[in-house]
Short mmCIF file of C-alpha atoms in Angstrom, two decimals:
data_model
loop_
_atom_site.label_atom_id
_atom_site.label_comp_id
_atom_site.label_asym_id
_atom_site.label_seq_id
_atom_site.Cartn_x
_atom_site.Cartn_y
_atom_site.Cartn_z
CA MET A 20 0.02 0.21 0.04
CA GLN A 21 1.02 3.40 -0.94
CA ARG A 22 -1.80 5.62 -0.78
CA LEU A 23 -4.42 5.89 1.87
CA ALA A 24 -7.81 8.09 1.94
CA VAL A 25 -9.25 8.51 5.36
CA ILE A 26 -12.92 9.87 4.75
CA GLY A 27 -13.77 11.91 7.84
CA ALA A 28 -11.30 14.45 10.38
CA GLY A 29 -13.23 13.13 13.59
CA PRO A 30 -11.56 11.57 16.48
CA ALA A 31 -11.30 8.19 14.65
CA GLY A 32 -10.20 9.40 11.52
CA LEU A 33 -7.33 11.82 12.60
CA ALA A 34 -6.37 9.17 15.77
CA ALA A 35 -6.05 6.27 13.21
CA ALA A 36 -3.96 8.55 10.57
CA GLN A 37 -1.60 9.94 13.09
CA ARG A 38 -1.03 6.66 14.52
CA LEU A 39 -0.26 5.65 10.81
CA HIS A 40 1.77 8.69 10.27
CA ALA A 41 4.20 7.65 13.25
CA SER A 42 4.51 3.96 12.23
CA TRP A 43 4.60 4.39 8.73
CA PRO A 44 6.24 7.35 7.70
CA GLU A 45 6.12 6.29 4.15
CA LEU A 46 2.45 5.70 3.39
CA GLU A 47 0.81 8.74 1.98
CA ILE A 48 -1.93 9.32 3.80
CA SER A 49 -5.11 12.01 2.39
CA ILE A 50 -8.33 13.08 4.89
CA PHE A 51 -11.23 14.45 3.53
CA GLU A 52 -13.34 16.24 5.80
CA LYS A 53 -17.06 17.71 4.65
CA SER A 54 -17.36 20.13 7.25
CA ARG A 55 -14.99 23.20 7.60
CA GLY A 56 -13.23 21.66 10.63
CA VAL A 57 -11.79 18.66 12.27
CA GLY A 58 -12.65 17.42 15.47
CA GLY A 59 -16.00 16.06 14.26
CA ARG A 60 -18.40 16.52 17.58
CA ALA A 61 -15.82 17.45 19.69
CA ALA A 62 -16.55 21.01 18.73
CA THR A 63 -16.26 24.34 20.12
CA ARG A 64 -18.57 27.66 19.15
CA SER A 65 -17.45 31.04 19.87
CA ARG A 66 -20.04 33.71 20.52
CA PRO A 67 -18.46 36.58 22.55
CA PRO A 68 -18.22 36.75 25.47
CA PHE A 69 -19.10 32.94 25.33
CA ARG A 70 -17.42 29.92 24.41
CA PHE A 71 -18.87 26.79 24.43
CA ASP A 72 -18.74 22.85 23.76
CA HIS A 73 -22.05 22.31 21.93
CA GLY A 74 -21.06 18.62 20.60
CA ALA A 75 -19.34 16.12 22.79
CA GLN A 76 -18.80 17.58 26.44
CA TYR A 77 -15.43 16.46 27.71
CA VAL A 78 -13.35 13.33 27.03
CA LYS A 79 -12.10 10.58 29.30
CA ALA A 80 -8.98 8.85 29.22
CA THR A 81 -9.35 5.53 30.77
CA THR A 82 -6.36 4.28 29.91
CA PRO A 83 -2.60 5.17 29.78
CA ALA A 84 -2.60 5.66 25.96
CA LEU A 85 -5.84 7.73 25.55
CA ALA A 86 -4.05 9.89 28.40
CA SER A 87 -1.19 10.36 26.40
CA ALA A 88 -2.86 11.54 23.62
CA ILE A 89 -4.50 14.29 25.46
CA ALA A 90 -1.80 17.16 26.02
CA ALA A 91 -1.29 17.49 29.34
CA GLU A 92 -0.06 20.92 29.12
CA THR A 93 -3.05 22.25 27.88
CA ARG A 94 -6.08 19.57 29.66
CA HIS A 95 -8.28 20.66 32.21
CA ASP A 96 -10.07 18.35 34.38
CA ILE A 97 -13.39 18.99 35.44
CA THR A 98 -13.82 18.36 39.06
CA GLN A 99 -17.16 19.16 39.47
CA PRO A 100 -19.49 15.53 39.84
CA VAL A 101 -22.00 14.49 37.25
CA TRP A 102 -25.25 13.97 39.05
CA LEU A 103 -28.64 12.26 38.06
CA LEU A 104 -31.85 14.22 36.96
CA HIS A 105 -34.93 11.99 36.58
CA ALA A 106 -38.64 11.94 35.21
CA ASP A 107 -40.10 14.51 37.98
CA SER A 108 -37.03 16.89 37.62
CA GLN A 109 -35.38 16.13 40.74
CA ILE A 110 -31.94 15.31 41.25
CA THR A 111 -29.40 13.24 43.17
CA PRO A 112 -26.05 12.57 43.30
CA GLY A 113 -24.22 10.69 40.72
CA ASP A 114 -22.03 7.22 41.18
CA PRO A 115 -18.95 8.07 42.91
CA ALA A 116 -17.41 5.63 41.17
CA GLN A 117 -17.42 7.21 37.77
CA ASN A 118 -16.98 10.94 39.18
CA ILE A 119 -13.79 9.89 40.15
CA GLU A 120 -12.39 9.33 36.51
CA ALA A 121 -11.57 12.78 35.12
CA LYS A 122 -13.38 14.48 32.81
CA TRP A 123 -11.15 16.08 30.26
CA THR A 124 -11.21 19.64 28.36
CA TYR A 125 -9.26 22.44 27.20
CA ALA A 126 -9.30 26.21 27.98
CA ASP A 127 -10.26 27.26 24.53
CA GLY A 128 -12.83 24.28 23.91
CA LEU A 129 -12.66 20.75 23.13
CA THR A 130 -11.87 21.57 19.64
CA ARG A 131 -8.30 22.07 20.50
CA LEU A 132 -8.25 18.01 20.84
CA GLY A 133 -9.32 17.57 16.81
CA ARG A 134 -6.09 19.99 16.12
CA GLU A 135 -3.98 18.48 18.22
CA LEU A 136 -4.67 15.11 16.56
CA ALA A 137 -4.74 16.69 13.04
CA ALA A 138 -0.99 18.07 13.35
CA GLY A 139 1.19 17.38 10.39
CA LEU A 140 -1.21 15.52 8.74
CA SER A 141 -2.40 16.11 5.19
CA ILE A 142 -6.49 17.15 5.21
CA HIS A 143 -8.58 18.35 2.47
CA LEU A 144 -11.60 20.25 3.94
CA GLU A 145 -15.08 21.06 2.57
CA THR A 146 -14.20 17.78 0.45
CA GLY A 147 -17.56 15.74 1.06
CA VAL A 148 -16.98 12.13 -0.73
CA GLY A 149 -20.33 11.32 -2.69
CA GLN A 150 -18.95 7.74 -4.57
CA LEU A 151 -16.28 5.23 -4.29
CA ILE A 152 -15.14 3.52 -7.73
CA GLN A 153 -13.36 0.24 -7.44
CA HIS A 154 -10.90 -0.07 -9.98
CA GLY A 155 -9.08 -3.43 -9.62
CA LEU A 156 -7.01 -3.25 -6.04
CA GLN A 157 -7.50 0.62 -6.14
CA TRP A 158 -10.16 2.46 -4.99
CA GLU A 159 -11.15 6.10 -6.54
CA LEU A 160 -13.17 9.08 -4.59
CA ILE A 161 -15.33 11.11 -6.22
CA ALA A 162 -16.15 14.31 -4.69
CA GLN A 163 -19.99 15.72 -4.02
CA ASP A 164 -19.19 17.81 -6.42
CA SER A 165 -18.44 14.78 -8.84
CA GLY A 166 -14.97 15.61 -9.47
CA SER A 167 -12.42 12.73 -8.82
CA LEU A 168 -10.16 12.99 -5.78
CA GLY A 169 -7.69 10.45 -7.06
CA ARG A 170 -7.02 6.91 -6.48
CA PHE A 171 -5.84 4.96 -3.38
CA ASP A 172 -4.69 2.02 -2.11
CA GLY A 173 -6.98 1.65 0.67
CA VAL A 174 -9.55 3.75 2.16
CA LEU A 175 -11.01 4.27 5.99
CA LEU A 176 -14.10 5.28 6.14
CA THR A 177 -15.40 6.71 9.53
CA PRO A 178 -18.75 9.03 8.79
CA PRO A 179 -21.46 7.57 10.92
CA ALA A 180 -22.99 4.53 9.37
CA PRO A 181 -26.35 5.84 7.63
CA GLN A 182 -24.43 8.43 5.71
CA LEU A 183 -21.73 5.51 4.29
CA ARG A 184 -24.93 3.61 3.38
CA THR A 185 -25.71 6.41 1.42
CA MET A 186 -22.56 6.92 -0.43
CA LEU A 187 -21.69 3.47 -0.77
CA ALA A 188 -25.07 2.78 -2.27
CA ALA A 189 -24.21 5.33 -5.01
CA SER A 190 -20.62 4.16 -5.63
CA VAL A 191 -19.36 1.33 -8.06
CA LEU A 192 -18.04 -1.91 -6.48
CA PRO A 193 -19.51 -5.80 -6.65
CA ALA A 194 -23.22 -6.08 -6.24
CA GLU A 195 -22.54 -8.75 -3.49
CA ARG A 196 -19.92 -6.95 -1.81
CA GLN A 197 -22.22 -3.48 -2.02
CA ALA A 198 -25.14 -5.75 0.02
CA GLN A 199 -22.91 -7.28 2.43
CA ILE A 200 -21.55 -3.61 3.67
CA ASP A 201 -25.12 -2.08 3.90
CA ALA A 202 -26.28 -5.24 5.85
CA ALA A 203 -23.37 -5.08 7.99
CA LEU A 204 -23.95 -1.31 8.45
CA ALA A 205 -27.57 -1.58 8.82
CA PRO A 206 -27.78 -1.98 12.49
CA ALA A 207 -26.13 1.35 13.37
CA SER A 208 -28.98 3.66 13.81
CA TYR A 209 -28.37 6.72 15.46
CA ARG A 210 -30.33 9.31 18.23
CA ARG A 211 -30.93 12.95 17.08
CA CYS A 212 -30.11 15.70 20.10
CA LEU A 213 -30.88 19.75 19.84
CA SER A 214 -27.64 21.09 21.71
CA LEU A 215 -28.72 24.62 23.04
CA ALA A 216 -26.61 26.52 24.62
CA LEU A 217 -28.12 29.63 26.97
CA GLY A 218 -26.17 32.67 28.51
CA TYR A 219 -27.50 34.03 31.50
CA ALA A 220 -26.37 37.51 33.16
CA THR A 221 -26.45 36.36 36.19
CA PRO A 222 -24.52 33.34 38.09
CA ILE A 223 -25.78 29.78 38.43
CA GLU A 224 -23.99 28.06 40.72
CA ARG A 225 -24.29 24.40 42.02
CA PRO A 226 -22.86 21.66 43.61
CA TRP A 227 -22.78 19.43 40.45
CA TYR A 228 -21.21 20.22 37.14
CA ALA A 229 -23.86 18.23 34.89
CA LEU A 230 -26.99 16.23 35.16
CA ILE A 231 -27.68 13.38 33.17
CA ASN A 232 -31.23 11.52 32.91
CA ALA A 233 -30.17 8.30 32.82
CA ASP A 234 -33.46 6.54 32.67
CA ARG A 235 -34.35 8.76 29.70
CA GLN A 236 -37.49 10.02 30.76
CA HIS A 237 -37.12 13.40 30.80
CA PRO A 238 -37.12 15.85 27.77
CA ILE A 239 -33.40 17.29 28.72
CA ALA A 240 -31.19 14.67 28.52
CA TRP A 241 -27.75 16.50 29.70
CA LEU A 242 -27.81 19.93 31.62
CA ALA A 243 -24.42 21.46 32.16
CA ARG A 244 -23.03 24.28 33.52
CA GLU A 245 -20.43 25.11 31.15
CA HIS A 246 -19.18 27.97 33.03
CA ALA A 247 -17.61 25.33 35.55
CA LYS A 248 -14.79 25.12 32.57
CA PRO A 249 -12.43 27.76 32.07
CA GLY A 250 -12.29 30.25 29.65
CA ARG A 251 -16.52 29.85 28.92
CA ALA A 252 -18.06 33.20 30.56
CA PRO A 253 -17.04 36.08 31.45
CA ALA A 254 -17.03 36.67 35.61
CA GLY A 255 -21.03 36.71 36.84
CA SER A 256 -22.31 35.30 34.20
CA SER A 257 -23.41 31.72 33.41
CA LEU A 258 -23.50 29.25 30.50
CA LEU A 259 -25.95 26.36 30.50
CA ILE A 260 -25.82 23.55 27.47
CA ALA A 261 -29.06 21.59 27.24
CA GLN A 262 -28.91 18.55 25.22
CA MET A 263 -32.42 17.44 24.55
CA SER A 264 -33.95 13.74 24.29
CA PRO A 265 -34.37 11.92 20.69
CA GLY A 266 -38.43 12.64 21.20
CA TRP A 267 -38.16 15.87 21.80
CA SER A 268 -35.11 16.95 19.43
CA LEU A 269 -37.20 15.23 16.82
CA ALA A 270 -40.50 16.87 17.68
CA HIS A 271 -38.66 20.20 17.80
CA TRP A 272 -35.94 19.67 14.97
CA ALA A 273 -37.78 22.92 12.69
CA THR A 274 -38.45 24.64 15.65
CA PRO A 275 -37.08 28.29 15.08
CA VAL A 276 -34.25 28.90 17.64
CA GLU A 277 -35.77 31.84 19.27
CA ASP A 278 -38.84 30.02 20.20
CA LEU A 279 -36.61 26.72 21.05
CA SER A 280 -35.49 28.69 24.54
CA GLY A 281 -39.17 29.49 25.57
CA ALA A 282 -39.88 25.95 25.46
CA ILE A 283 -36.66 24.77 27.44
CA GLN A 284 -36.94 27.69 29.95
CA PRO A 285 -39.65 26.20 32.09
CA LEU A 286 -38.13 22.86 32.13
CA ILE A 287 -34.59 24.31 33.33
CA ASP A 288 -36.51 26.53 36.11
CA ALA A 289 -37.93 23.14 37.22
CA ILE A 290 -34.74 21.28 37.70
CA LEU A 291 -32.97 24.55 39.22
CA GLY A 292 -35.97 25.21 41.37
CA GLU A 293 -35.70 29.02 40.47
CA THR A 294 -36.69 31.05 37.67
CA LEU A 295 -34.13 32.43 35.63
CA PRO A 296 -34.22 35.75 33.57
CA ALA A 297 -34.23 35.84 29.97
CA PRO A 298 -31.12 34.39 28.35
CA VAL A 299 -28.86 36.82 26.63
CA LEU A 300 -27.88 34.27 24.43
CA VAL A 301 -29.52 31.66 22.60
CA ASP A 302 -27.31 29.29 20.10
CA ARG A 303 -28.82 26.02 18.79
CA GLN A 304 -26.96 23.12 17.07
CA GLY A 305 -28.72 20.15 15.94
CA TRP A 306 -26.68 17.17 15.43
CA ARG A 307 -28.62 14.55 12.97
CA TYR A 308 -26.32 11.59 13.88
CA ALA A 309 -25.59 12.08 18.14
CA LEU A 310 -25.52 8.79 19.58
CA PRO A 311 -25.58 5.42 18.03
CA GLU A 312 -28.31 3.07 19.21
CA ALA A 313 -26.42 0.01 18.61
CA ALA A 314 -23.23 -1.02 16.54
CA ALA A 315 -22.70 -2.16 13.12
CA ASP A 316 -21.16 -5.86 12.32
CA GLY A 317 -17.81 -5.17 12.32
CA ALA A 318 -16.62 -8.89 12.24
CA ALA A 319 -18.43 -8.89 8.91
CA LEU A 320 -16.70 -5.26 7.75
CA HIS A 321 -13.41 -6.39 8.69
CA ALA A 322 -13.75 -10.00 7.09
CA VAL A 323 -13.15 -8.55 3.56
CA ASN A 324 -9.81 -7.81 2.59
CA ASP A 325 -10.42 -5.90 -0.80
CA GLY A 326 -8.77 -2.04 0.88
CA LEU A 327 -11.74 -0.71 2.99
CA PHE A 328 -11.43 -0.30 6.32
CA TRP A 329 -13.52 1.03 9.15
CA ALA A 330 -13.70 2.63 12.31
CA GLY A 331 -15.77 5.16 14.11
CA ASP A 332 -18.53 5.13 17.01
CA TYR A 333 -20.99 3.16 14.37
CA LEU A 334 -18.51 0.07 15.52
CA VAL A 335 -18.78 0.81 19.20
CA GLY A 336 -22.35 1.20 19.73
CA GLN A 337 -21.07 4.23 21.90
CA GLY A 338 -21.09 8.11 21.21
CA ARG A 339 -18.06 9.02 23.09
CA VAL A 340 -14.79 10.58 22.12
CA HIS A 341 -12.55 8.19 23.63
CA ARG A 342 -13.77 5.46 22.23
CA ALA A 343 -13.65 6.71 18.70
CA ILE A 344 -10.09 7.52 19.01
CA GLU A 345 -10.10 3.85 20.11
CA SER A 346 -11.75 2.62 17.23
CA GLY A 347 -9.31 4.66 14.97
CA TRP A 348 -6.33 2.98 16.69
CA ALA A 349 -7.42 -0.68 15.96
CA ALA A 350 -8.41 0.76 12.43
CA ALA A 351 -4.96 1.38 11.88
CA GLU A 352 -3.66 -1.85 13.93
CA ARG A 353 -5.55 -3.47 11.10
CA ILE A 354 -3.96 -1.50 8.41
CA LEU A 355 -0.35 -1.76 9.41
CA ALA A 356 -1.00 -5.58 9.50
CA ARG A 357 -1.90 -5.70 5.76
CA ARG A 358 1.00 -3.47 4.48
#
C-alpha cells in the first residue's frame, strides 16, 4: 500500500491517521472532511463573550494510551461531579466511581483535541466524498461535486453509518459486496440531539457540573453548567448547555431558535428550582447523528480484504470521544497488518 484515503476528520479518522503517520511514514495519507473544521462532535463555538462545547462535552482518558493522547500542558479536569436527573425533574448525586474519573477539556474548547490530533496531517476540508469506484485493487474517490479526488490503495471510512450507506449505495463495486456492507452497517441507527447553549447575565452556582437523565424519561437528556469549565463565560455570568432527548429533539427539529428557548426555559427552571431571567444568548446545534443506538457488524466489515477499512462510533455503539479514538487506533493496526 502506498496511498491511503481517510474519509472523515473526526476523532476516529484523525487518531488512525496520526498513528499510521508515526508508524508508517512512507504511507501517503489524505484525509477528506466535508465540514470546515476537524474534530467532528468534539466541537467548540464562540459567541462572544461566551465559548462553549456544543457537541461532546468532555473526553475521558481511561487508559495510559488515551492519557498520553490528550496533551497534559493544555488539558483541564472538570472536577465537579455529574449528578442524576429524574423524570420528575428531581436530582440526586451520581455514581461516585464514575465521578472519580477525570473529565478532560481545554480552556479554548474541546475542538483543541481535534487540532492536536490533526497536527502534521494532510487534510482537505469542505471536501465531501459522494462515491467510491473500485478499479481492481484501487479505489477512486469522487467528490460530492462529481470531481475525482484520486485513486488510493486503501480507504478508511469513519462517517456515521447512515451516511456511509448512502455513499456506498451510490458507489461502483460488486453488487454482492455492496449488499454485504449495507447489511453490516444497517444495525447502527442513531439518535438525534438538539444542543442548546443558553447564556445568562447572572451567576448559577450548584454543587454539580452537569446532570444526566439516565432513565431517558425527561425532555432534557443532559444539562451542564458550561461555565464550570475555564474560559467559557465572563465573571458574574453563566452558561448552560441543554442537550435534548431524541423524542423532544425530533419533535422540535424545525422549531426556530428564538422559540426553542421559550420551550426549554420552563424545564430548566423546574430543575433548578428558580426562575431564571431571559437568556442573553441562545444558540442551537442540531446533531442528526448524535449517538448510535447499536453497533454495526464489525466482524463482517473487517472480514473482506479489499482495501476498505472501518472505524468510528458505529463500530462501538456508543457516542464517546475516547471510544472513537480507540476505534481509530484499532483500524490503524489492521491497516499496518496488511502493508
